[in-house]
Amino acid sequence: MLTNSQLAELLSREADQAEGVRQRALRRAARSAFLWPDAAVALVQRGGALTELHGVGPFIASQLQRWIDDPPAALDDVPLIRRDFLDLAQARAVLDAQPRWRERLRGDLQMHTQWSDGSATVAEMAAAAAERGYEYIAITDHTKGLSIAGGIDETQMAQQEAEIEALNREALTPRVTVLRSAELNLNTRGEGDMDRRCLAQLDIVLGSFHSALRTKEDQTERYLAALRNPELHIVGHPRGRVYNYRAGLMADWPRVFAEAAKLDKAVEIDSYPDRQDLNVELLKLVRCAGARVSLGTDAHHAWQLEFIDLGLAAALKAKIEPDRIINFLPLPDLKRWVSSLRR
Ligand SMILES: [Zn+2]
C-alpha cells in the first residue's frame, strides 16, 4: 500500500518533468501530502474523494488515482534531498501503536511568534499549547543576526521578557509555563550573535546554523564548536536540510553525537515537515552515542504545534531512550539540567 510520503515522492518526480503552473501545483501537492491527516489510499478505499485532501485539485487527484490503481515499482531509490521524511498519517499510526510514548510529552521546545517571523502572539501559542495539555513551551524567536527572519536584539528580548513574565504571572493559560528561549543564530565557528548576559537570563538556549548550509565539505568542527559553546544547550535542526531544496550538511556524526553526550547537551529533532532534522537514520546514531534529544515543532503558526507527531514518531522509530528526551522531563528537572550545564 502506497504511503503519503511515497505519493509525495511520485509527485516530486512528476514535478521534475513538468514546467510552470503544473510544476508548482505538483510541488505544492507533494509538500501537502506530508500533512494529510489520512493515508490517501485508505481514503479512496473508504470511498472518499482525493480532492478532500489539502492541495489536491482535479488534476492532482487524477495523477494520484493512477498511482493508487497501479503502484509504480522502484520507489526505493529516493534522492537524498527527499529521503527519510515521515508523513503525518504514518507518524500517527506509529504513535497510535504505542500510546504511552505520546503521553510522556510535556512540552514543545521550538516555536516562533510575532516577535520574529511567526504569525501568533506568545499568548496565542501558549493557549494552543494548553489545548494540547502541555506543561511548558519554549519561545524561540530568531536573534538579531538573522534579519531576514526578523531576528530580535537584546532590547526586544527584554521587552519579550516582560510580556512572558506577565503571562506566566497572570496564569492566563493554566498549566502551561512559557519558557524564555531563543533560536540563537550561530556562525560557522559555532558562535552566537547575542550578548552573553542577555542569554544568561533565558531559561534555555537553542542555537542553529542558518548560513553556509550548501557546502559539501565535512562540517564536524562546526558542530563540535557549537556544542562546546557554553551559551548553548540545544543544537537546532542540526543538518539544515529542507525537503527537495537542500540536502543539509555532512559531518562525522558519531563523533558529533559522542561530543554532545560527553557535554550532556541536546540535539534537536526539528519536527517541521519540510525539515525532520535530525531524521531517523541519524537518530539511531544519537541513540548509540547516548546524547540527549530535544523535540521542537519550529511552529510559525499556532496550528503547527501538531507537527510534534513527526518528531515523536522519529524518536520512537529510532528507539531513543525516553530518559534522553528532554521534553519528557518535568519542568523542575528540565531547569536543573540547564543549571547543570551553566555551572
Ligand atoms: Zn532555524
Coordinates of N, CA, C and O in Angstrom, one line a residue, residues 173-288:
T173 N -3.1 31.1 30.9 CA -3.1 29.7 30.4 C -2.7 28.7 31.4 O -1.5 28.5 31.6
P174 N -3.6 28.3 32.2 CA -3.3 27.4 33.4 C -2.5 26.2 32.9 O -2.7 25.8 31.8
R175 N -1.6 25.8 33.7 CA -0.8 24.6 33.5 C 0.5 24.9 32.6 O 1.5 24.3 32.8
V176 N 0.3 25.8 31.6 CA 1.5 25.9 30.7 C 2.4 27.0 31.2 O 2.0 28.2 31.3
T177 N 3.6 26.7 31.4 CA 4.7 27.6 31.7 C 5.4 28.0 30.4 O 5.8 27.2 29.7
V178 N 5.5 29.3 30.2 CA 6.2 29.8 29.0 C 7.6 30.0 29.4 O 7.9 30.9 30.2
L179 N 8.5 29.3 28.7 CA 9.9 29.4 29.0 C 10.5 30.5 28.0 O 10.2 30.5 26.8
R180 N 11.4 31.3 28.6 CA 12.1 32.2 27.7 C 13.3 31.5 27.0 O 14.1 30.9 27.7
S181 N 13.3 31.6 25.7 CA 14.4 31.0 25.0 C 14.7 31.8 23.8 O 14.2 32.9 23.6
A182 N 15.5 31.3 22.9 CA 15.8 31.9 21.6 C 16.3 30.9 20.7 O 16.8 29.9 21.1
E183 N 16.2 31.1 19.4 CA 16.9 30.4 18.4 C 18.1 31.2 18.0 O 18.1 32.0 17.1
L184 N 19.2 31.0 18.8 CA 20.4 31.8 18.6 C 21.0 31.5 17.3 O 21.2 30.3 16.9
N185 N 21.3 32.6 16.5 CA 21.9 32.4 15.2 C 23.4 32.1 15.3 O 24.1 33.0 15.8
L186 N 23.8 31.0 14.9 CA 25.2 30.6 15.0 C 26.0 30.9 13.7 O 25.5 30.6 12.6
N187 N 27.2 31.4 13.9 CA 28.1 31.5 12.7 C 28.8 30.1 12.5 O 28.6 29.2 13.3
T188 N 29.6 30.0 11.5 CA 30.2 28.7 11.2 C 31.3 28.3 12.2 O 31.7 27.2 12.2
R189 N 31.6 29.3 13.1 CA 32.5 28.9 14.2 C 31.8 28.5 15.4 O 32.4 28.3 16.5
G190 N 30.5 28.4 15.3 CA 29.6 27.9 16.4 C 29.4 29.0 17.5 O 28.9 28.7 18.6
E191 N 29.6 30.3 17.1 CA 29.4 31.4 18.0 C 28.0 32.0 17.7 O 27.6 32.1 16.6
G192 N 27.4 32.5 18.8 CA 26.1 33.2 18.7 C 26.3 34.7 18.4 O 27.4 35.2 18.2
D193 N 25.2 35.4 18.3 CA 25.2 36.8 17.9 C 24.5 37.7 19.0 O 24.1 38.8 18.7
M194 N 24.5 37.2 20.2 CA 23.8 38.0 21.3 C 24.7 38.2 22.5 O 25.6 37.3 22.7
D195 N 24.4 39.2 23.2 CA 25.2 39.5 24.4 C 25.1 38.3 25.4 O 24.0 37.8 25.6
R196 N 26.2 37.9 25.9 CA 26.2 36.8 26.9 C 25.3 36.9 28.1 O 24.6 36.0 28.5
R197 N 25.2 38.2 28.6 CA 24.4 38.4 29.8 C 22.9 38.3 29.5 O 22.1 37.8 30.3
C198 N 22.6 38.6 28.2 CA 21.2 38.5 27.8 C 20.8 37.0 27.7 O 19.8 36.6 28.2
L199 N 21.7 36.2 27.2 CA 21.4 34.8 27.0 C 21.4 34.1 28.4 O 20.6 33.1 28.6
A200 N 22.2 34.6 29.4 CA 22.2 34.0 30.7 C 20.8 34.2 31.4 O 20.5 33.4 32.4
Q201 N 20.0 35.2 31.0 CA 18.7 35.4 31.6 C 17.7 34.4 31.1 O 16.6 34.3 31.6
L202 N 18.0 33.8 30.0 CA 16.9 32.9 29.3 C 16.8 31.6 30.1 O 17.8 31.1 30.7
D203 N 15.7 30.9 30.0 CA 15.5 29.6 30.7 C 16.3 28.5 30.0 O 16.7 27.6 30.6
I204 N 16.4 28.6 28.7 CA 17.0 27.6 27.9 C 17.4 28.2 26.5 O 16.7 29.1 26.1
V205 N 18.5 27.8 26.0 CA 19.0 28.4 24.7 C 19.2 27.3 23.6 O 20.0 26.3 23.8
L206 N 18.5 27.5 22.5 CA 18.6 26.7 21.3 C 19.5 27.5 20.4 O 19.3 28.7 20.3
G207 N 20.4 26.9 19.6 CA 21.2 27.6 18.7 C 21.2 26.8 17.3 O 21.3 25.6 17.4
S208 N 21.1 27.5 16.2 CA 21.1 26.9 14.9 C 22.0 27.6 13.9 O 22.2 28.8 14.0
F209 N 22.4 26.8 12.9 CA 23.1 27.4 11.8 C 22.1 27.7 10.7 O 21.2 26.9 10.4
H210 N 22.3 28.9 10.1 CA 21.4 29.3 9.0 C 22.2 29.8 7.9 O 21.7 30.4 6.9
S211 N 23.5 29.6 7.9 CA 24.4 30.1 6.8 C 25.4 29.0 6.4 O 25.7 28.1 7.2
A212 N 25.9 29.1 5.1 CA 26.8 28.2 4.6 C 26.3 26.8 4.7 O 27.0 25.9 5.2
L213 N 25.0 26.5 4.3 CA 24.4 25.2 4.5 C 24.5 24.3 3.3 O 24.0 23.2 3.3
R214 N 25.2 24.9 2.2 CA 25.2 24.1 1.0 C 26.6 23.5 0.7 O 26.9 22.9 -0.3
T215 N 27.6 23.8 1.7 CA 28.9 23.3 1.5 C 29.0 21.8 1.5 O 28.2 21.2 2.2
K216 N 29.8 21.3 0.6 CA 29.9 19.8 0.5 C 31.0 19.2 1.4 O 31.2 18.0 1.6
E217 N 31.8 20.1 2.0 CA 32.9 19.7 2.9 C 32.4 19.2 4.3 O 31.4 19.7 4.7
D218 N 33.2 18.4 4.9 CA 32.9 17.9 6.2 C 32.8 19.1 7.2 O 33.7 19.9 7.2
Q219 N 31.7 19.1 8.0 CA 31.5 20.2 8.9 C 31.6 19.8 10.4 O 31.0 20.5 11.3
T220 N 32.3 18.7 10.7 CA 32.4 18.2 12.0 C 32.8 19.3 13.0 O 32.2 19.4 14.1
E221 N 33.8 20.1 12.6 CA 34.4 21.1 13.5 C 33.4 22.1 13.9 O 33.3 22.6 15.0
R222 N 32.5 22.5 13.0 CA 31.5 23.5 13.2 C 30.5 23.0 14.3 O 30.2 23.7 15.2
Y223 N 30.2 21.7 14.3 CA 29.3 21.1 15.3 C 30.0 21.0 16.6 O 29.4 21.3 17.7
L224 N 31.2 20.6 16.6 CA 32.0 20.5 17.9 C 32.1 21.8 18.6 O 31.9 22.0 19.8
A225 N 32.3 22.9 17.7 CA 32.4 24.2 18.3 C 31.1 24.7 18.9 O 31.1 25.3 19.9
A226 N 30.0 24.4 18.2 CA 28.7 24.8 18.7 C 28.4 24.1 20.0 O 27.9 24.7 20.9
L227 N 28.7 22.8 20.0 CA 28.4 22.0 21.3 C 29.2 22.6 22.4 O 28.8 22.6 23.6
R228 N 30.4 23.0 22.1 CA 31.3 23.5 23.2 C 31.0 24.9 23.6 O 31.6 25.4 24.5
N229 N 30.2 25.6 22.8 CA 29.8 27.0 23.1 C 29.0 27.0 24.4 O 27.9 26.4 24.5
P230 N 29.5 27.6 25.5 CA 28.8 27.5 26.8 C 27.5 28.1 26.9 O 26.7 27.9 27.8
E231 N 27.2 29.0 25.9 CA 25.9 29.7 25.9 C 24.8 28.9 25.4 O 23.6 29.2 25.6
L232 N 25.1 27.7 24.8 CA 24.1 27.0 24.1 C 23.8 25.6 24.7 O 24.7 24.9 25.2
H233 N 22.5 25.2 24.7 CA 22.1 23.9 25.3 C 21.6 22.9 24.3 O 21.7 21.7 24.5
I234 N 21.0 23.4 23.2 CA 20.4 22.5 22.2 C 20.9 23.0 20.8 O 20.8 24.2 20.5
V235 N 21.3 22.0 20.0 CA 21.7 22.4 18.6 C 20.4 22.1 17.8 O 19.9 21.0 17.7
G236 N 19.8 23.2 17.2 CA 18.6 23.1 16.5 C 18.8 22.6 15.1 O 19.9 22.8 14.5
H237 N 17.8 22.0 14.5 CA 17.8 21.5 13.1 C 19.3 21.2 12.6 O 19.7 21.9 11.7
P238 N 20.0 20.3 13.2 CA 21.4 20.2 13.0 C 21.9 20.1 11.5 O 22.8 20.8 11.2
R239 N 21.3 19.4 10.7 CA 21.8 19.3 9.3 C 21.5 20.4 8.5 O 22.1 20.7 7.5
G240 N 20.4 21.1 8.8 CA 19.9 22.2 7.9 C 19.3 21.8 6.6 O 19.3 22.5 5.6
R241 N 18.8 20.6 6.6 CA 18.2 20.1 5.4 C 16.7 20.6 5.2 O 16.1 20.9 6.2
V242 N 16.3 20.7 4.0 CA 14.9 21.1 3.7 C 14.4 20.3 2.5 O 15.1 20.1 1.5
Y243 N 13.2 19.7 2.7 CA 12.7 18.8 1.7 C 12.8 19.3 0.3 O 12.3 20.4 0.0
N244 N 13.4 18.5 -0.6 CA 13.5 18.8 -2.0 C 14.1 20.2 -2.4 O 13.9 20.8 -3.4
Y245 N 14.9 20.7 -1.4 CA 15.5 22.0 -1.6 C 17.0 22.0 -1.2 O 17.8 22.6 -1.9
R246 N 17.3 21.4 -0.1 CA 18.7 21.4 0.4 C 18.9 20.1 1.2 O 18.2 19.7 2.1
A247 N 20.0 19.4 0.8 CA 20.2 18.1 1.4 C 20.8 18.2 2.9 O 20.7 17.3 3.7
G248 N 21.4 19.3 3.2 CA 22.0 19.5 4.5 C 23.4 19.2 4.6 O 24.0 18.7 3.6
L249 N 24.0 19.5 5.8 CA 25.5 19.4 5.9 C 25.9 18.0 6.2 O 25.2 17.1 6.7
M250 N 27.2 17.8 6.0 CA 27.8 16.5 6.2 C 28.8 16.6 7.4 O 29.4 17.7 7.6
A251 N 28.9 15.6 8.2 CA 29.8 15.6 9.4 C 30.1 14.2 9.8 O 29.4 13.2 9.4
D252 N 31.1 14.0 10.6 CA 31.3 12.7 11.3 C 30.3 12.6 12.4 O 30.6 13.0 13.6
W253 N 29.2 12.2 12.1 CA 28.1 12.2 13.1 C 28.3 11.5 14.4 O 28.0 12.0 15.4
P254 N 28.9 10.2 14.3 CA 29.1 9.6 15.6 C 30.0 10.4 16.5 O 29.8 10.4 17.7
R255 N 31.0 11.1 15.9 CA 31.9 12.0 16.7 C 31.1 13.2 17.3 O 31.3 13.5 18.4
V256 N 30.3 13.8 16.5 CA 29.5 14.9 16.9 C 28.5 14.5 18.1 O 28.5 15.2 19.1
F257 N 27.9 13.4 17.9 CA 26.9 12.9 18.9 C 27.6 12.5 20.2 O 27.1 12.6 21.3
A258 N 28.8 11.9 20.0 CA 29.6 11.5 21.2 C 30.0 12.7 22.0 O 30.0 12.7 23.2
E259 N 30.3 13.8 21.3 CA 30.7 15.1 22.0 C 29.5 15.6 22.7 O 29.6 16.1 23.8
A260 N 28.3 15.6 22.1 CA 27.1 16.0 22.7 C 26.8 15.2 24.0 O 26.5 15.8 25.0
A261 N 27.0 13.9 23.9 CA 26.8 13.1 25.1 C 27.8 13.4 26.2 O 27.4 13.6 27.4
K262 N 29.0 13.6 25.8 CA 30.1 13.9 26.8 C 29.7 15.2 27.5 O 29.9 15.4 28.7
L263 N 29.3 16.2 26.8 CA 29.0 17.6 27.3 C 27.6 17.6 27.9 O 27.2 18.7 28.4
D264 N 26.8 16.6 27.7 CA 25.4 16.5 28.2 C 24.5 17.5 27.5 O 23.5 18.0 28.1
K265 N 24.8 17.8 26.3 CA 23.9 18.7 25.5 C 22.9 18.0 24.7 O 23.1 16.8 24.5
A266 N 22.0 18.7 24.1 CA 20.9 18.0 23.4 C 21.0 18.4 21.9 O 21.4 19.5 21.5
V267 N 20.7 17.4 21.0 CA 20.5 17.7 19.6 C 19.0 17.6 19.3 O 18.3 16.9 20.0
E268 N 18.6 18.4 18.4 CA 17.1 18.6 18.2 C 16.6 17.6 17.1 O 17.2 17.3 16.1
I269 N 15.3 17.3 17.3 CA 14.5 16.8 16.1 C 13.6 18.0 15.8 O 12.6 18.2 16.5
D270 N 13.9 18.7 14.8 CA 13.0 19.8 14.3 C 11.9 19.1 13.6 O 12.2 18.4 12.6
S271 N 10.7 19.2 14.1 CA 9.6 18.4 13.6 C 8.8 19.0 12.4 O 7.8 18.5 12.0
Y272 N 9.3 20.2 12.0 CA 8.7 20.8 10.8 C 8.7 19.9 9.6 O 9.8 19.3 9.4
P273 N 7.6 19.6 9.0 CA 7.5 18.6 7.9 C 8.6 18.6 6.9 O 9.1 17.6 6.5
D274 N 9.0 19.8 6.5 CA 10.0 20.0 5.4 C 11.4 19.8 6.0 O 12.3 19.6 5.2
R275 N 11.5 19.8 7.3 CA 12.9 19.6 7.9 C 13.1 18.2 8.4 O 14.0 17.5 8.0
Q276 N 12.3 17.8 9.4 CA 12.5 16.5 10.0 C 14.0 16.2 10.2 O 14.6 15.3 9.6
D277 N 14.6 17.1 11.1 CA 16.0 17.2 11.2 C 16.4 17.3 12.7 O 16.1 18.3 13.3
L278 N 16.9 16.3 13.3 CA 17.5 15.0 12.7 C 16.4 14.0 12.2 O 15.3 14.0 12.7
N279 N 16.8 13.2 11.3 CA 15.9 12.1 10.8 C 16.3 10.8 11.5 O 17.2 10.7 12.3
V280 N 15.4 9.8 11.2 CA 15.5 8.5 11.9 C 16.9 7.9 11.8 O 17.5 7.4 12.8
E281 N 17.5 7.9 10.6 CA 18.8 7.3 10.4 C 19.8 7.9 11.3 O 20.6 7.2 11.9
L282 N 19.9 9.2 11.4 CA 20.9 9.9 12.3 C 20.5 9.7 13.8 O 21.4 9.6 14.6
L283 N 19.2 9.6 14.0 CA 18.8 9.5 15.4 C 19.2 8.1 16.0 O 19.5 8.0 17.2
K284 N 19.4 7.1 15.1 CA 19.9 5.8 15.6 C 21.3 6.0 16.1 O 21.8 5.4 17.0
L285 N 22.1 6.9 15.4 CA 23.5 7.2 15.9 C 23.4 7.9 17.2 O 24.3 7.7 18.0
V286 N 22.5 8.8 17.3 CA 22.3 9.6 18.6 C 22.0 8.6 19.7 O 22.6 8.7 20.8
R287 N 21.2 7.6 19.5 CA 20.9 6.6 20.5 C 22.1 5.8 20.9 O 22.4 5.7 22.1
C288 N 22.9 5.5 19.9 CA 24.2 4.7 20.2 C 25.1 5.6 21.1 O 25.8 5.1 22.0

